[in-house]
CSV table of C-alpha atoms in Angstrom, one decimal:
chain,number,residue,atom,x,y,z
A,334,MET,CA,2.4,15.1,0.9
A,335,TYR,CA,2.7,13.4,-2.4
A,336,LEU,CA,5.9,11.8,-3.6
A,337,LEU,CA,6.1,11.5,-7.4
A,338,ARG,CA,8.6,9.2,-9.1
A,339,TYR,CA,9.2,7.9,-12.6
A,340,VAL,CA,10.0,4.3,-13.0
A,341,PRO,CA,10.6,2.5,-16.4
A,342,LEU,CA,7.2,0.8,-17.0
A,343,THR,CA,5.7,-1.3,-19.8
A,344,PHE,CA,2.0,-2.1,-19.6
A,345,THR,CA,0.8,-5.4,-21.0
A,346,LEU,CA,-2.3,-7.5,-20.8
A,347,GLN,CA,-0.4,-10.7,-20.3
A,348,CYS,CA,-1.0,-13.1,-17.4
A,349,LEU,CA,1.4,-13.0,-14.5
A,350,VAL,CA,4.5,-15.0,-15.0
A,351,ALA,CA,6.1,-16.8,-12.1
A,352,ALA,CA,9.5,-15.5,-11.0
A,353,ASP,CA,10.5,-18.8,-9.5
A,354,ASP,CA,9.0,-22.1,-8.3
A,355,ALA,CA,7.9,-20.6,-4.9
A,356,SER,CA,4.8,-18.8,-6.1
A,357,ASP,CA,1.5,-18.1,-4.5
A,358,GLY,CA,-0.7,-19.7,-7.1
A,359,VAL,CA,-1.1,-16.8,-9.4
A,360,GLY,CA,2.4,-16.6,-10.7
A,361,VAL,CA,4.0,-14.2,-8.4
A,362,SER,CA,6.8,-15.5,-6.1
A,363,VAL,CA,6.5,-15.4,-2.4
A,364,ALA,CA,9.8,-13.5,-2.4
A,365,ALA,CA,8.2,-10.8,-4.6
A,366,ARG,CA,5.2,-10.6,-2.3
A,367,HIS,CA,7.5,-10.1,0.7
A,368,HIS,CA,9.7,-7.6,-1.1
A,369,TRP,CA,6.8,-5.3,-2.0
A,370,MET,CA,5.1,-5.5,1.4
A,371,ARG,CA,8.4,-4.4,3.0
A,372,LYS,CA,8.4,-1.6,0.5
A,373,ALA,CA,5.0,-0.6,1.7
A,374,ASN,CA,6.4,-0.4,5.2
A,375,GLU,CA,9.4,1.6,3.9
A,376,ALA,CA,7.1,4.1,2.2
A,377,LEU,CA,6.3,5.5,5.7
A,378,ASN,CA,9.8,6.7,6.1
A,379,GLU,CA,10.2,7.8,2.5
A,380,VAL,CA,7.0,9.9,2.5
A,381,ARG,CA,6.5,10.9,6.1
A,382,GLY,CA,10.1,11.0,7.2
A,383,THR,CA,9.8,8.5,10.0
A,384,PRO,CA,9.2,4.7,10.1
A,385,CYS,CA,6.7,5.2,12.9
A,386,PRO,CA,4.1,7.9,12.1
A,387,PHE,CA,1.0,7.4,14.3
A,388,ASN,CA,-1.1,6.5,11.3
A,389,ALA,CA,1.4,4.0,9.9
A,390,PHE,CA,-0.4,3.0,6.7
A,391,GLY,CA,1.9,2.7,3.7
A,392,SER,CA,1.2,1.5,0.2
A,393,VAL,CA,3.0,0.8,-3.1
A,394,ILE,CA,1.6,0.1,-6.5
A,395,VAL,CA,3.4,-2.4,-8.6
A,396,ASN,CA,3.4,-3.7,-12.2
A,397,HIS,CA,3.8,-7.5,-12.2
A,398,THR,CA,2.7,-7.8,-15.9
A,399,ALA,CA,5.7,-6.0,-17.5
A,400,ALA,CA,7.8,-8.6,-19.3
A,401,GLY,CA,11.0,-9.2,-17.4
A,402,GLY,CA,10.3,-6.3,-15.1
A,403,GLY,CA,12.4,-5.8,-11.9
A,404,GLY,CA,14.3,-9.0,-12.3
A,405,GLY,CA,11.2,-11.1,-11.6
A,406,LEU,CA,9.9,-8.9,-8.7
A,407,GLY,CA,7.8,-6.6,-10.8
A,408,GLN,CA,8.2,-2.8,-11.3
A,409,LEU,CA,7.4,-0.1,-8.8
A,410,VAL,CA,5.1,2.6,-10.1
A,411,CYS,CA,4.5,4.8,-7.1
A,412,ILE,CA,4.1,4.9,-3.3
A,413,GLY,CA,1.9,6.6,-0.8
A,414,ALA,CA,1.4,7.0,2.9
A,415,ASN,CA,-1.4,8.1,5.2
A,416,ASP,CA,-1.6,11.8,5.6
A,417,VAL,CA,-4.9,12.5,7.3
A,418,LEU,CA,-3.1,15.0,9.6
A,419,SER,CA,-3.0,17.3,6.5
A,420,GLY,CA,-6.7,17.9,7.4
A,421,ASN,CA,-8.0,15.8,4.5
A,422,PRO,CA,-9.6,12.7,6.0
A,423,THR,CA,-9.6,10.8,2.7
A,424,ILE,CA,-5.8,10.7,2.3
A,425,HIS,CA,-5.2,7.1,3.5
A,426,GLY,CA,-2.2,5.3,2.3
A,427,GLU,CA,-4.0,3.6,-0.6
A,428,ILE,CA,-5.7,6.8,-1.8
A,429,ALA,CA,-2.3,8.7,-1.6
A,430,ALA,CA,-0.7,6.0,-3.8
A,431,ILE,CA,-3.5,6.0,-6.3
A,432,ASN,CA,-3.3,9.8,-6.5
A,433,ASN,CA,0.4,9.7,-6.9
A,434,CYS,CA,0.2,7.1,-9.7
A,435,THR,CA,-2.5,9.2,-11.5
A,436,ALA,CA,-0.2,12.2,-11.4
A,437,VAL,CA,2.9,10.2,-12.6
A,438,LEU,CA,1.2,8.2,-15.4
A,439,ALA,CA,-0.9,11.1,-16.7
A,440,ASP,CA,1.8,13.8,-16.5
A,441,PRO,CA,1.9,15.4,-20.0
A,442,ASN,CA,5.6,16.1,-19.4
A,443,GLY,CA,6.5,12.7,-18.0
A,444,PRO,CA,7.6,9.5,-19.7
A,445,TYR,CA,4.2,7.8,-19.8
A,446,ARG,CA,1.8,10.6,-20.8
A,447,LEU,CA,-1.3,8.3,-20.6
A,448,SER,CA,-4.6,9.7,-21.5
A,449,GLY,CA,-7.5,9.4,-19.2
A,450,ALA,CA,-8.8,6.4,-21.2
A,451,GLN,CA,-5.4,4.7,-21.2
A,452,LEU,CA,-5.0,5.3,-17.5
A,453,GLN,CA,-8.4,3.7,-16.8
A,454,GLU,CA,-7.3,0.6,-18.6
A,455,ALA,CA,-3.8,0.6,-17.0
A,456,TRP,CA,-5.1,-0.1,-13.4
A,457,ALA,CA,-6.1,-3.6,-14.5
A,458,ASP,CA,-2.3,-4.4,-14.9
A,459,LEU,CA,-1.4,-3.2,-11.5
A,460,SER,CA,-1.2,-4.6,-8.0
A,461,LEU,CA,-1.7,-2.5,-4.9
A,462,TYR,CA,0.2,-3.5,-1.8
A,463,THR,CA,-0.7,-2.0,1.6
A,464,ASN,CA,0.6,-2.9,5.0
A,465,ALA,CA,-2.9,-3.0,6.5
A,466,GLU,CA,-6.2,-4.1,5.1
A,467,PRO,CA,-8.0,-1.2,3.4
A,468,CYS,CA,-10.9,0.4,5.0
A,469,PRO,CA,-14.2,0.4,3.0
A,470,MET,CA,-13.5,3.8,1.5
A,471,CYS,CA,-10.1,2.6,0.1
A,472,ALA,CA,-11.3,-0.9,-0.8
A,473,SER,CA,-14.1,0.8,-2.8
A,474,ALA,CA,-11.6,3.0,-4.6
A,475,ILE,CA,-9.4,0.0,-5.4
A,476,ARG,CA,-12.4,-2.0,-6.7
A,477,TRP,CA,-13.8,0.9,-8.8
A,478,ALA,CA,-10.3,1.4,-10.4
A,479,GLY,CA,-10.2,-2.3,-11.3
A,480,PHE,CA,-6.8,-3.1,-9.9
A,481,LYS,CA,-5.6,-6.6,-10.8
A,482,GLU,CA,-4.8,-7.4,-7.2
A,483,LEU,CA,-5.1,-6.1,-3.7
A,484,VAL,CA,-2.4,-7.4,-1.3
A,485,PHE,CA,-2.3,-6.5,2.3
A,486,GLY,CA,-0.5,-7.3,5.6
A,487,SER,CA,-2.3,-6.8,8.9
A,488,ASP,CA,-6.0,-7.4,8.8
A,489,THR,CA,-8.8,-5.3,10.2
A,490,LEU,CA,-9.6,-7.6,13.0
A,491,SER,CA,-6.0,-7.5,14.2
A,492,LEU,CA,-6.0,-3.7,14.2
A,493,GLN,CA,-9.2,-3.6,16.1
A,494,GLY,CA,-7.7,-6.0,18.7
A,495,ARG,CA,-4.9,-3.5,19.1
A,496,GLY,CA,-7.2,-0.6,19.8
A,497,TRP,CA,-7.8,0.9,16.4
A,498,GLY,CA,-11.3,2.2,15.6
A,499,MET,CA,-12.2,0.5,12.3
A,500,ILE,CA,-15.3,0.1,10.2
A,501,SER,CA,-16.1,-3.7,10.5
A,502,LEU,CA,-16.3,-4.6,6.8
A,503,SER,CA,-13.5,-6.6,5.3
A,504,ALA,CA,-12.2,-5.9,1.8
A,505,GLN,CA,-13.3,-9.3,0.7
A,506,ASP,CA,-16.8,-8.8,1.9
A,507,LEU,CA,-17.0,-5.4,0.3
A,508,PHE,CA,-15.8,-6.8,-3.0
A,509,ALA,CA,-18.6,-9.3,-2.9
A,510,TYR,CA,-21.0,-6.4,-3.5
A,511,ALA,CA,-19.2,-5.4,-6.7
A,512,GLU,CA,-20.2,-8.3,-8.9
A,513,SER,CA,-21.8,-6.1,-11.5
A,514,LEU,CA,-18.6,-4.2,-12.2
A,515,PRO,CA,-16.8,-5.2,-15.4
A,516,THR,CA,-13.5,-5.8,-13.8
A,517,GLU,CA,-12.2,-8.3,-11.2
A,518,THR,CA,-9.8,-7.6,-8.3
A,519,SER,CA,-8.2,-10.5,-6.4
A,520,VAL,CA,-7.5,-10.2,-2.7
A,521,LEU,CA,-4.5,-11.7,-0.9
A,522,GLY,CA,-4.3,-10.9,2.8
A,523,GLY,CA,-2.0,-11.6,5.7
A,524,VAL,CA,1.2,-11.2,3.7
A,525,LEU,CA,4.1,-10.7,6.1
A,526,SER,CA,1.7,-9.7,8.9
A,527,ASN,CA,4.4,-10.7,11.4
A,528,GLU,CA,6.3,-7.7,10.2
A,529,THR,CA,3.5,-5.3,9.5
A,530,ASP,CA,1.8,-5.8,12.9
A,531,VAL,CA,4.5,-3.9,14.8
A,532,PHE,CA,3.6,-0.7,12.9
A,533,PHE,CA,0.2,-0.7,14.5
A,534,GLY,CA,0.8,-2.2,17.9
A,535,TRP,CA,2.4,0.7,19.8
A,536,GLN,CA,-0.1,3.5,19.5
A,537,PHE,CA,-2.5,2.1,22.1
A,538,ASP,CA,-0.2,-0.1,24.1
A,539,ALA,CA,2.6,1.6,26.1
A,540,ASP,CA,4.4,-1.8,26.5
A,541,ALA,CA,4.5,-2.7,22.8
A,542,ASP,CA,7.7,-2.6,20.8
A,543,CYS,CA,8.4,0.3,18.5
A,544,PRO,CA,9.1,-0.4,14.8
A,545,GLU,CA,12.7,-0.8,13.8
A,546,GLY,CA,14.5,2.6,13.7
A,547,CYS,CA,12.2,4.1,16.4
A,548,GLN,CA,12.2,4.4,20.2
A,549,ARG,CA,9.9,5.7,22.8
A,550,PHE,CA,10.0,9.3,23.9
A,551,GLY,CA,7.3,10.4,26.3
A,552,GLY,CA,5.4,7.2,25.8
A,553,ILE,CA,5.2,7.4,22.0
A,554,CYS,CA,7.4,5.9,19.3
A,555,GLN,CA,9.5,8.3,17.4
A,556,LYS,CA,12.3,8.1,14.9
A,557,ALA,CA,15.6,7.3,16.7
A,558,GLY,CA,17.9,10.3,16.5
A,559,GLY,CA,15.2,12.5,15.1
A,560,ALA,CA,13.6,15.7,16.6
A,561,ARG,CA,11.1,14.9,19.3
A,562,ARG,CA,7.5,15.6,18.3
A,563,ARG,CA,4.2,15.8,20.0
A,564,VAL,CA,1.5,13.2,19.2
A,565,ALA,CA,-0.5,15.8,17.2
A,566,GLU,CA,2.5,16.1,14.9
A,567,LEU,CA,2.8,12.4,14.1
């Protein structure tokens, strides 16, 4: 399921400008980092209709380079959420967000109407936020695209410790193999992990808390007040 949205957007090649004094060293405020990581969490409910899908991986793509964009927070371009239950094993949250942005920015009837060449250049102005560290497939896609930044919440080791089966290669280590690519992508991990961890803790631990807005039915976390579903439908 793809969610397309149009957001006023101006691409520039300017360096990031600090929104306030509390920045993370590259000109983006800590408040902005937290804002967008929470939006990555919220993408789950917006795309999947529940804040606690089993595969609770949400992403947002943000433009921090637009002058004055978003009152200093940056501008939202698009969102995505894991949808491997569609049968397509590649639709992780990051891939969904990239696909959505491609559709939005290249839409010939939309406000941006970027050509393929323009879109290839545009990724370098954008930051991808995701509530968990990307797997090697997604990290490779992010690196090939040439995003300005990758920002994630919970790391791979923490997910493995909670019972998730993961490929044991960090995004940072994978990026080290991409030195010959003409672009650079910075990595910032652990952002608001105290809030993202809860989205990945309940699936393999019957005693773990559900994310806010969810409660347990039959041992699984489901949206409070929503129709009860089987695990296979989550």
